[in-house]
Amino acid sequence: MGQMTIKDVARRAGVSFQTVSLVLNHPEKVARTTRETIETAMRDLDFVPSLAARSLRKKPSRSIACVFSLGAQPADATFRLREEADQGLVLQTFGYVTDQQGYTLVHRCRRGDDPDGLSRIASLVSEARVDGIVVFADRQDDPLIGLLQAKRFPFVVFGLDVPGTHYAMQAERDAARDAVRHLIQAGSRSICFFTGAGDGRRWRAGAERFRGYRDALAEAGLPLRDDRVVACDCTSEGGYRATRALLERLDTGSGDRPDAIVAASDRVAFGALKALHERGVRVPAEIRVVGFDNLTQGAYSVPSLTSVDVPTLDMVRFAFATLVELIEGTRAPDDLAQRLFPTRLVVRESTAARPQA
Amino acid sequence: MGQMTIKDVARRAGVSFQTVSLVLNHPEKVARTTRETIETAMRDLDFVPSLAARSLRKKPSRSIACVFSLGAQPADATFRLREEADQGLVLQTFGYVTDQQGYTLVHRCRRGDDPDGLSRIASLVSEARVDGIVVFADRQDDPLIGLLQAKRFPFVVFGLDVPGTHYAMQAERDAARDAVRHLIQAGSRSICFFTGAGDGRRWRAGAERFRGYRDALAEAGLPLRDDRVVACDCTSEGGYRATRALLERLDTGSGDRPDAIVAASDRVAFGALKALHERGVRVPAEIRVVGFDNLTQGAYSVPSLTSVDVPTLDMVRFAFATLVELIEGTRAPDDLAQRLFPTRLVVRESTAARPQA
């Protein structure tokens, strides 16, 4: 039997070749019974769609999209902010993992202030230009998540626990509790929590960390003081400003000095270290500092920074593997893959029980 | 006149509808004269291809790929290295710019040790799953560049000047010369150059920086000393180790102490600052330090870091605009867009003429 064509299939199935083409390209537009008749004819004839036809129906290589759902932001002004959000690292990790697996990675942002953002992502889905999506969002009620659920499109949420979805998240509450326990063991009794949500954004991870902070204080019998919870942006500048403001308030005699800071991120912590250094406050002798993320840089700051190490590569691998299962149909959509990844506190000079030589 | 179909076009042009379809989907496969006849017929009839046909010919949303052509690397072991290479930031910048312009960004790596890497990128091209490619490479003779030239595929090289290609690169030589001039003006006379290519990689940008270093020494009448050119990896660890080794050599009495370091990157500089701090060497009083990249973090290091600011956003915009011109045919492939972007030295504490209070 020679190479079968779309017309042979049409003849056998008793339909027009346009209908066969439609099955190849947009099967969802063809009535189920018609589709099944045509698919049977294809099998009977050992029909192999031409490359061109197949590339319409399904990309030759599979692809997934990483979609960052951001809050409302003015454009360039906050570009630096996004640099600091370290999406780049996670994105690069996804690039690394998808590449190893022969997948193509597509990158998309949705800014909250972009009215077309959601519809553009909806078109990414409805035109099936990707096979699955990894969602990055701050809030459980992010509209993108609702959209993907409604479309029943394969997706996994990264860095956020959203009930009813597949997700990979670090155990933020445990992480913060471990960090504060460590500070208390080292001798700290008056510990500041820098929120990283100074712009009022609703940041689920930050809220979880605050719970861990509260847990550790409670178990040690230490009071939860309002003046120890400091709103600051999740940047080095934010940490720097918040620390300066804190020290200036103390200079005016209002309140006692804290002996530790739990910063929302390493970048916030770097800003805090700088402000403390400029004011001549010794770290860790007078104030201990802990960060989150364990950026490479923390090993080289002065003093080096104690930080919460996040298993980014493991999380990315889990999220990717889950997404592939959903795409390939080896995992049922309601068989939820939800994992909280344990973190690890990496202790360095900034929290040493006694000052370094 | 009602909605014209592919068959109307075929009738008018005197060809089969399959040929019209081929022109819509794979114009490169159709003889030029035939193609022109069909295109004239389309214009005459005000033919608008159906969405399905257009989506075959051209994706509903245009997309470009950022392809990182990396040297041979073992897999996970060097993942940290890649974190430090700050591809993430550039990738994120491309994501930001393409997103603003309604383009989709695809991310691809090609590792030198992956025999399939080049062929997978070749398939990205031959199947035209993207409309254009931005190439990131260390070397002018990277095989990916040759491949894209041979395929006559729209591409722009980023961060590297490759003759005969469209590219955006920072003016590395000028940048290094400016940095060394600044050090000499501040009083330095014995200036180390940390290469960032300690693993022996051929890194064009690093080589250009070395030329700028040499230029500035020559114009000031200072000698170019072999023992002042220090091979080190382009990481904080690399800068840390190289600085320690340098200081240890001096301890054994072999040689005089340098009074400045030009580091291959901010990360290298952070490592150097740490090693100097641990050894009690005062910066800038005893040794001044300059980095490259002007990472946000440099404003918060102790001391804060003088660094070369690179106009990443401008470079990305230029590269993207050029690529769009090539894709849309408004720029002829041989009308080369090549730009060296000037950098700016941001002076901070690490090179102050006199020590900070």
XYZ file of C-alpha atoms in Angstrom:
714
model
C 0.000 0.000 0.000
C 1.459 3.373 -1.027
C 1.505 6.506 1.135
C -2.100 7.295 2.010
C -3.339 10.819 1.668
C -5.967 12.848 3.409
C -8.247 12.173 0.423
C -7.951 8.408 0.843
C -8.996 8.847 4.451
C -11.906 11.072 3.418
C -13.081 8.550 0.843
C -12.933 5.675 3.300
C -14.707 7.602 6.050
C -17.279 9.003 3.647
C -16.576 12.621 4.531
C -15.028 15.586 2.757
C -11.275 16.009 2.936
C -11.881 19.318 4.683
C -13.429 17.411 7.557
C -10.394 15.144 7.767
C -8.193 18.202 7.774
C -10.285 19.648 10.581
C -9.811 16.478 12.630
C -6.086 16.784 12.169
C -5.950 20.441 12.989
C -8.834 21.258 15.301
C -10.282 17.939 16.499
C -12.333 19.786 19.118
C -14.385 21.366 16.362
C -15.536 18.038 14.926
C -18.481 16.063 16.303
C -17.300 13.101 18.333
C -18.898 10.391 16.163
C -17.534 11.922 12.953
C -14.109 12.221 14.564
C -14.144 8.599 15.616
C -15.178 7.450 12.136
C -12.303 9.388 10.627
C -9.817 8.175 13.212
C -10.862 4.592 12.506
C -10.345 5.192 8.790
C -6.885 6.594 9.508
C -5.942 3.527 11.501
C -7.357 1.177 8.878
C -5.290 2.850 6.180
C -2.133 3.298 8.276
C -2.474 6.942 7.442
C 0.455 9.097 8.527
C -0.338 12.788 8.437
C 2.191 14.876 6.551
C 4.576 16.907 8.609
C 2.830 20.112 7.690
C -0.523 18.789 8.807
C 0.899 17.402 12.018
C 2.664 20.611 12.842
C -0.680 22.322 12.700
C -2.308 19.808 14.963
C 0.461 19.409 17.448
C 3.844 20.958 17.687
C 6.673 18.584 16.760
C 8.266 19.257 20.121
C 6.127 19.729 23.187
C 6.226 23.010 24.975
C 5.198 24.459 28.300
C 4.803 28.060 29.355
C 5.981 29.695 32.552
C 3.469 32.461 33.190
C 4.264 35.061 35.806
C 1.104 36.682 37.047
C 2.248 39.968 38.484
C 0.413 42.595 40.390
C -0.413 45.954 38.855
C 2.888 47.649 38.111
C 3.934 50.641 36.121
C 6.219 49.537 33.309
C 9.876 50.491 33.440
C 9.840 52.045 36.863
C 9.597 48.681 38.510
C 11.850 46.801 36.205
C 14.540 46.800 38.866
C 11.994 45.445 41.268
C 11.481 42.508 39.023
C 15.196 41.982 38.755
C 15.162 41.636 42.500
C 12.273 39.222 42.542
C 14.628 36.539 41.272
C 12.150 35.159 38.825
C 15.105 34.917 36.525
C 16.653 32.150 38.575
C 13.496 30.052 38.713
C 12.888 30.641 35.029
C 16.421 29.569 34.263
C 15.910 26.452 36.351
C 12.789 25.616 34.369
C 14.746 26.232 31.186
C 17.390 23.854 32.399
C 14.946 21.093 33.334
C 12.673 21.413 30.297
C 15.695 21.461 28.058
C 17.036 18.255 29.561
C 13.680 16.676 28.834
C 13.437 17.886 25.274
C 10.645 20.346 25.981
C 10.482 23.915 24.797
C 9.923 26.606 27.400
C 7.776 29.631 26.674
C 7.906 32.648 28.934
C 4.948 34.901 29.558
C 4.147 37.637 32.010
C 0.772 38.982 32.927
C 0.844 42.355 34.542
C -2.152 43.219 36.613
C -2.361 46.613 34.928
C -2.453 45.133 31.426
C -6.065 44.615 30.387
C -4.985 42.369 27.508
C -2.733 40.217 29.641
C -5.303 37.670 30.718
C -6.870 37.404 27.285
C -3.487 36.884 25.687
C -2.845 34.011 28.032
C -6.335 32.700 27.354
C -5.455 32.630 23.667
C -2.226 30.782 24.480
C -4.502 28.164 26.011
C -7.379 28.104 23.547
C -5.051 27.964 20.563
C -3.122 25.276 22.437
C 0.164 26.816 21.477
C 1.581 25.226 24.588
C 0.778 21.869 26.143
C 0.775 23.029 29.739
C 1.407 26.015 31.990
C 3.352 26.684 35.166
C 1.754 29.549 37.067
C 3.678 31.934 39.307
C 1.460 34.113 41.443
C 1.419 35.801 44.833
C -2.201 35.155 45.710
C -4.419 32.111 45.865
C -7.254 34.014 44.170
C -5.175 35.085 41.184
C -7.581 35.321 38.222
C -5.264 33.360 35.959
C -5.696 30.279 38.120
C -9.473 30.503 37.865
C -9.211 30.888 34.118
C -7.071 27.772 33.722
C -9.362 25.761 35.988
C -12.395 26.819 33.958
C -10.652 25.810 30.725
C -9.547 22.500 32.267
C -6.086 23.191 30.903
C -3.058 21.302 32.317
C -1.310 23.573 34.809
C 0.776 23.489 37.962
C 1.180 26.335 40.452
C 4.727 27.096 41.564
C 5.654 28.612 44.915
C 2.087 28.894 46.125
C -0.376 26.417 47.650
C -3.732 26.808 45.962
C -6.417 24.361 47.125
C -7.774 22.231 44.297
C -4.679 22.683 42.116
C -1.438 20.844 41.582
C 1.358 22.771 43.235
C 4.927 22.876 44.482
C 5.640 25.215 47.357
C 8.363 25.533 49.928
C 7.270 24.996 53.532
C 7.370 28.701 54.359
C 5.859 28.478 57.818
C 8.266 25.762 58.965
C 11.146 27.635 57.391
C 10.421 30.830 59.316
C 9.814 28.909 62.535
C 13.175 27.139 62.166
C 14.924 30.436 61.524
C 13.413 32.100 64.593
C 14.109 29.048 66.769
C 17.716 29.265 65.672
C 17.870 32.946 66.647
C 16.338 32.215 70.039
C 18.807 29.400 70.653
C 21.640 31.749 69.730
C 20.403 34.146 72.393
C 18.070 36.572 70.636
C 14.994 37.667 72.584
C 13.672 40.632 70.624
C 13.304 39.607 67.016
C 12.060 41.825 64.197
C 10.128 40.402 61.253
C 10.595 42.289 57.973
C 7.510 41.523 55.920
C 8.614 42.068 52.321
C 5.092 43.231 51.574
C 5.561 46.902 52.306
C 3.635 47.891 49.218
C 0.561 46.265 50.685
C 0.577 43.372 48.236
C -1.095 40.208 49.376
C 1.796 37.816 49.429
C 0.824 34.363 50.594
C 4.390 33.146 51.188
C 5.089 36.167 53.368
C 1.936 35.564 55.374
C 2.996 31.950 55.962
C 6.401 33.082 57.127
C 4.780 35.445 59.575
C 2.841 32.498 61.020
C 6.100 30.591 61.482
C 7.627 33.610 63.234
C 4.615 33.793 65.547
C 4.775 30.028 66.220
C 8.409 30.179 67.312
C 7.878 33.183 69.571
C 4.877 31.491 71.175
C 6.667 28.218 71.877
C 9.531 30.141 73.489
C 7.110 32.226 75.545
C 8.236 35.460 73.881
C 5.709 38.217 73.236
C 4.516 39.075 69.720
C 5.109 42.817 69.552
C 3.541 45.035 66.906
C 6.589 47.270 66.809
C 8.737 44.287 65.825
C 6.739 43.588 62.666
C 8.206 45.933 60.078
C 6.599 46.530 56.677
C 9.219 46.786 53.965
C 9.493 46.236 50.231
C 10.987 42.940 49.214
C 14.207 44.513 47.919
C 17.611 45.520 49.251
C 16.461 49.123 49.185
C 13.416 48.082 51.209
C 15.572 46.345 53.818
C 17.966 49.269 53.945
C 15.252 51.883 54.432
C 13.344 49.853 56.978
C 16.481 49.261 59.032
C 17.477 52.910 58.953
C 13.973 53.937 59.988
C 14.060 51.411 62.802
C 17.398 52.679 64.101
C 16.300 56.313 63.812
C 13.181 55.631 65.850
C 15.363 54.080 68.536
C 17.681 57.110 68.487
C 14.780 59.318 69.411
C 14.366 57.188 72.497
C 11.155 55.512 71.430
C 11.532 51.877 72.282
C 14.288 49.372 72.903
C 16.633 47.974 70.302
C 15.836 44.561 68.787
C 18.564 41.943 68.798
C 17.653 40.151 65.571
C 16.006 40.617 62.170
C 14.270 37.951 60.109
C 14.256 39.402 56.599
C 11.750 38.497 53.897
C 14.574 37.626 51.507
C 18.343 37.655 51.225
C 18.102 40.886 49.266
C 16.174 42.522 52.090
C 18.804 41.155 54.474
C 21.662 42.624 52.396
C 19.995 46.024 52.667
C 19.619 45.569 56.415
C 23.279 44.540 56.801
C 24.340 47.643 54.907
C 22.251 49.976 57.056
C 23.510 48.327 60.249
C 27.100 48.612 59.029
C 26.679 52.293 58.221
C 25.286 52.937 61.686
C 28.090 50.976 63.315
C 25.796 48.285 64.678
C 27.765 45.054 64.878
C 26.312 41.900 63.286
C 25.846 39.411 64.902
C 27.139 40.817 68.220
C 24.370 43.403 68.565
C 21.828 42.334 65.974
C 21.620 38.958 64.216
C 20.226 38.783 60.688
C 18.592 35.905 58.775
C 17.542 35.951 55.116
C 15.465 33.743 52.835
C 16.515 32.122 49.527
C 20.174 31.333 50.166
C 21.442 33.267 47.178
C 25.048 32.462 46.344
C 25.870 36.030 47.287
C 25.016 35.432 50.927
C 28.130 33.319 51.341
C 30.215 36.359 50.380
C 28.450 39.231 52.107
C 30.185 40.918 55.040
C 29.271 39.287 57.353
C 28.145 36.200 55.468
C 24.410 35.666 55.740
C 22.481 32.923 57.493
C 19.626 32.023 55.177
C 16.838 29.600 54.360
C 17.852 27.356 51.489
C 15.020 26.520 49.116
C 15.241 23.341 47.017
C 14.453 25.173 43.774
C 15.752 22.474 41.463
C 13.751 19.738 43.240
C 10.633 21.896 43.171
C 11.034 22.640 39.485
C 11.556 18.963 38.712
C 8.445 18.016 40.668
C 6.332 20.701 39.018
C 7.588 19.779 35.578
C 7.087 16.040 36.088
C 3.544 16.667 37.330
C 2.787 18.845 34.342
C 4.090 16.181 31.961
C 1.869 13.585 33.660
C -1.133 15.844 33.179
C -0.246 16.550 29.555
C 0.316 12.899 28.749
C -2.760 11.813 30.634
C -0.903 9.520 33.038
C -2.243 11.578 35.948
C -5.950 12.314 36.274
C -6.641 16.029 36.712
C -8.330 15.414 40.060
C -5.472 13.264 41.376
C -3.877 16.310 42.917
C -0.096 16.497 43.197
C 0.531 18.911 46.028
C 3.853 19.084 47.775
C 5.336 21.351 50.424
C 9.107 21.144 50.125
C 11.137 21.271 53.338
C 13.781 23.980 53.498
C 17.135 24.019 55.259
C 18.644 26.778 57.379
C 22.223 27.524 56.344
C 23.970 29.108 59.321
C 26.693 31.658 58.626
C 28.347 34.577 60.384
C 25.315 36.859 60.603
C 23.726 34.765 63.360
C 26.741 33.185 65.045
C 26.152 32.758 68.759
C 29.237 34.835 69.431
C 30.797 37.469 67.236
C 33.425 36.372 64.743
C 37.045 37.150 65.482
C -17.524 40.228 -3.614
C -18.006 37.502 -1.018
C -15.272 35.925 1.096
C -12.705 34.504 -1.289
C -11.411 31.014 -0.712
C -8.185 29.261 -1.485
C -9.919 27.699 -4.496
C -10.806 31.096 -5.960
C -7.142 32.037 -5.696
C -6.089 28.768 -7.331
C -8.524 29.280 -10.206
C -7.348 32.833 -10.810
C -3.662 31.919 -10.647
C -4.154 28.820 -12.756
C -2.651 26.477 -10.181
C -3.946 23.710 -7.917
C -5.330 24.700 -4.528
C -2.586 22.590 -2.967
C -0.030 24.956 -4.445
C -1.863 27.919 -2.967
C -1.896 26.140 0.350
C 1.829 25.542 0.039
C 2.412 29.236 -0.551
C 0.458 30.023 2.595
C 2.208 27.436 4.683
C 5.669 26.872 3.266
C 6.330 29.651 0.754
C 9.987 28.667 0.627
C 9.011 25.403 -1.047
C 7.311 27.129 -3.992
C 9.199 28.409 -7.034
C 9.527 32.171 -6.957
C 7.577 32.876 -10.154
C 4.723 30.591 -9.107
C 4.678 32.224 -5.700
C 4.515 35.682 -7.204
C 1.675 34.671 -9.531
C -0.294 33.330 -6.581
C 0.463 36.349 -4.413
C -0.754 38.633 -7.209
C -3.961 36.597 -7.449
C -4.443 36.938 -3.686
C -4.053 40.688 -3.856
C -6.373 40.956 -6.862
C -9.066 39.020 -5.038
C -8.548 40.655 -1.643
C -8.025 37.155 -0.378
C -7.801 36.818 3.414
C -6.483 33.430 4.503
C -8.674 31.686 7.040
C -7.449 31.601 10.588
C -6.620 27.918 10.387
C -4.584 28.433 7.236
C -2.842 31.428 8.683
C -2.045 29.604 11.866
C -0.276 26.994 9.782
C 1.640 29.606 7.906
C 2.269 31.839 10.808
C 1.583 31.346 14.458
C -1.340 33.424 15.760
C 1.110 35.223 18.005
C 4.657 35.663 16.850
C 7.401 34.127 18.884
C 11.131 34.419 19.240
C 13.589 32.140 20.984
C 16.448 33.086 23.266
C 19.029 30.370 22.747
C 21.930 30.140 25.146
C 24.817 28.353 23.544
C 26.883 27.137 26.444
C 30.217 25.455 26.558
C 30.592 21.815 27.465
C 29.374 21.428 31.019
C 28.491 18.547 33.243
C 24.837 18.744 34.158
C 23.840 19.565 37.733
C 27.315 20.219 39.021
C 27.473 23.500 37.208
C 23.948 24.594 37.793
C 25.179 27.067 40.385
C 27.626 28.372 37.850
C 24.774 29.131 35.570
C 22.894 30.855 38.360
C 25.905 33.101 38.646
C 26.097 33.766 34.929
C 23.073 36.031 35.295
C 21.429 34.757 32.167
C 18.283 34.892 34.208
C 18.301 38.676 34.273
C 18.808 39.073 30.540
C 16.210 36.414 29.856
C 13.792 38.200 32.122
C 14.497 41.444 30.315
C 13.720 39.784 27.003
C 10.550 38.393 28.549
C 9.585 41.871 29.630
C 10.232 43.472 26.241
C 8.702 40.702 24.111
C 5.683 40.656 26.355
C 5.163 44.389 25.976
C 5.246 43.874 22.220
C 2.839 40.951 22.182
C 5.481 38.402 21.285
C 5.971 35.040 22.895
C 9.410 34.200 24.202
C 10.823 30.705 23.922
C 13.835 29.712 25.957
C 16.396 27.198 24.791
C 19.825 26.149 25.913
C 22.411 24.297 23.944
C 25.071 22.688 26.026
C 28.304 21.953 24.273
C 28.296 18.421 25.677
C 24.837 17.640 24.335
C 25.145 16.074 20.893
C 21.440 16.625 20.253
C 21.512 20.259 21.233
C 22.397 21.721 17.886
C 20.036 19.455 15.971
C 17.178 20.333 18.301
C 17.772 23.985 17.627
C 18.054 23.222 13.914
C 14.607 21.656 14.113
C 13.295 24.742 15.915
C 14.429 26.617 12.833
C 13.487 24.209 10.057
C 10.040 23.636 11.485
C 9.792 27.402 11.928
C 8.304 27.047 15.347
C 9.733 30.453 16.120
C 10.023 33.477 13.887
C 13.487 34.511 14.973
C 16.290 33.728 17.399
C 18.447 35.691 19.803
C 21.784 33.934 20.264
C 23.842 34.130 23.442
C 27.346 32.775 23.044
C 30.854 33.309 24.365
C 32.715 32.841 21.116
C 32.507 34.316 17.642
C 32.926 30.862 16.092
C 30.063 29.279 18.002
C 28.617 26.571 15.722
C 25.057 27.738 16.318
C 25.827 31.022 14.586
C 27.163 29.225 11.520
C 24.072 27.048 11.447
C 21.700 30.012 11.499
C 23.695 31.814 8.819
C 23.583 28.740 6.587
C 19.821 28.463 7.066
C 19.372 32.188 6.422
C 17.163 32.314 9.489
C 16.435 35.663 11.180
C 18.736 35.975 14.202
C 20.521 38.561 16.316
C 23.551 37.929 18.496
C 23.417 39.365 22.002
C 26.443 40.405 24.052
C 28.942 39.435 21.380
C 30.175 41.118 18.195
C 30.235 38.591 15.378
C 31.262 39.980 11.989
C 28.596 39.522 9.344
C 25.767 39.236 11.867
C 23.336 41.608 13.512
C 24.400 42.143 17.098
C 24.098 44.159 20.288
C 27.135 44.228 22.524
C 28.368 46.450 25.304
C 31.564 48.349 24.576
C 33.676 46.052 26.751
C 37.049 47.483 25.816
C 36.002 51.075 26.516
C 34.325 49.966 29.728
C 37.470 48.345 31.080
C 39.633 51.258 29.968
C 37.332 53.701 31.771
C 37.433 51.595 34.915
C 41.223 51.413 34.936
C 41.553 55.123 34.167
C 39.322 55.790 37.154
C 41.548 53.641 39.378
C 44.673 55.400 38.159
C 43.096 58.796 38.783
C 42.182 57.662 42.287
C 45.830 56.838 42.876
C 46.237 53.162 42.017
C 49.463 52.173 40.288
C 49.527 48.394 40.516
C 46.243 47.062 39.194
C 45.248 43.401 38.970
C 42.985 42.137 36.220
C 40.822 39.133 37.185
C 39.989 37.389 33.948
C 36.775 35.486 34.697
C 37.969 32.838 32.289
C 39.859 30.670 34.753
C 38.439 27.516 33.258
C 40.187 28.317 30.017
C 37.009 29.162 28.164
C 37.332 31.462 25.217
C 35.309 34.422 26.354
C 35.287 37.221 23.845
C 33.931 39.872 26.235
C 36.677 39.056 28.729
C 39.319 39.345 26.031
C 37.976 42.768 25.046
C 38.090 43.895 28.651
C 41.680 42.798 28.878
C 42.475 45.010 25.875
C 40.848 47.964 27.629
C 42.893 47.251 30.748
C 46.068 47.174 28.637
C 45.076 50.404 26.848
C 44.651 52.320 30.089
C 47.932 51.081 31.552
C 49.755 52.016 28.357
C 48.354 55.533 28.187
C 49.355 56.106 31.808
C 52.827 54.699 31.187
C 52.283 51.840 33.641
C 53.799 48.431 32.923
C 51.668 45.446 31.924
C 52.802 42.791 34.404
C 52.069 39.092 33.936
C 51.703 38.577 37.669
C 48.890 41.130 37.721
C 46.728 39.178 35.282
C 44.933 36.618 37.423
C 42.965 33.710 35.954
C 39.791 33.107 37.936
C 36.362 31.594 37.391
C 33.623 34.106 36.718
C 31.928 33.509 40.083
C 32.112 34.824 43.635
C 33.941 31.655 44.599
C 36.390 32.299 41.778
C 37.040 35.859 42.978
C 37.376 34.692 46.560
C 39.868 31.940 45.755
C 41.929 34.067 43.404
C 42.204 36.848 45.980
C 43.203 34.470 48.752
C 45.824 32.882 46.518
C 47.128 36.317 45.612
C 47.431 37.383 49.247
C 49.063 34.100 50.233
C 51.680 34.465 47.543
C 52.456 37.899 48.879
C 52.730 36.536 52.420
C 55.498 34.234 51.302
C 57.376 37.306 50.230
C 57.065 36.741 46.520
C 56.156 40.039 44.984
C 54.639 43.336 46.013
C 51.017 43.909 46.865
C 48.725 45.321 44.191
C 46.629 48.368 45.075
C 43.580 47.606 42.922
C 41.570 44.785 41.363
C 39.464 44.977 38.212
C 37.140 42.008 38.526
C 35.486 40.236 35.596
C 32.055 40.712 37.170
C 30.383 42.037 40.289
C 30.117 38.489 41.556
C 33.856 38.009 41.202
C 34.288 41.348 42.980
C 32.038 40.268 45.869
C 34.250 37.220 46.351
C 37.336 39.425 46.271
C 35.839 41.852 48.827
C 35.079 38.936 51.126
C 38.603 37.519 50.917
C 40.120 40.968 51.497
C 37.843 41.529 54.490
C 38.791 38.178 56.013
C 42.456 39.003 55.644
C 41.964 42.422 57.153
C 42.923 44.268 53.966
C 41.050 47.566 53.888
C 39.031 48.494 50.800
C 39.586 51.022 49.282
C 42.407 52.262 51.535
C 44.779 49.431 50.661
C 43.170 47.847 47.625
C 40.470 49.332 45.424
C 37.987 47.018 43.699
C 35.873 47.490 40.551
C 33.252 45.084 39.225
C 31.272 44.675 35.998
C 27.462 44.507 35.574
C 26.285 46.893 38.286
C 24.079 44.344 40.001
C 21.673 45.931 42.440
C 23.536 44.113 45.173
C 26.671 46.152 44.619
C 24.983 49.195 46.128
C 24.574 47.237 49.381
C 27.826 45.328 49.688
C 30.283 46.331 52.426
C 31.919 48.414 51.080
C 29.555 49.261 48.235
C 31.006 48.332 44.870
C 32.131 50.555 42.021
C 30.932 48.861 38.866
C 30.365 49.126 35.126
C 26.698 49.652 34.402
C 25.495 47.883 31.280
C 22.400 49.234 29.482
C 20.739 45.814 29.380
C 17.248 47.104 28.711
C 18.419 49.304 25.816
C 20.421 46.436 24.357
C 17.483 44.064 24.614
C 15.191 46.597 22.971
C 17.646 47.126 20.123
C 18.152 43.402 19.577
C 14.440 42.743 19.677
C 13.582 45.615 17.318
C 16.227 44.410 14.869
C 14.889 40.885 15.018
C 11.348 42.112 14.364
C 12.595 44.078 11.333
C 14.255 40.955 9.986
C 11.165 38.847 10.618
C 8.833 41.348 9.025
C 11.170 41.955 6.128
C 11.542 45.691 6.764
C 15.302 45.186 7.129
C 17.292 43.341 4.481
C 19.390 40.516 5.949
C 22.579 42.118 4.659
C 21.730 45.557 6.060
C 23.608 44.742 9.222
C 22.457 46.247 12.508
C 25.524 46.197 14.719
C 25.769 48.317 17.815
C 28.288 48.638 20.604
C 26.504 50.128 23.602
C 28.442 52.536 25.782
C 28.618 51.652 29.454
C 28.807 53.880 32.494
C 31.079 53.569 35.510
C 29.145 53.865 38.758
C 31.556 54.960 41.454
C 30.948 53.762 44.993
C 32.933 53.183 48.178
C 35.181 50.401 46.900
C 37.260 52.822 44.817
C 36.859 56.090 46.690
C 40.015 58.208 46.435
C 40.260 58.211 50.190
C 38.852 55.723 52.657
C 35.303 56.209 53.899
C 34.809 57.480 57.421
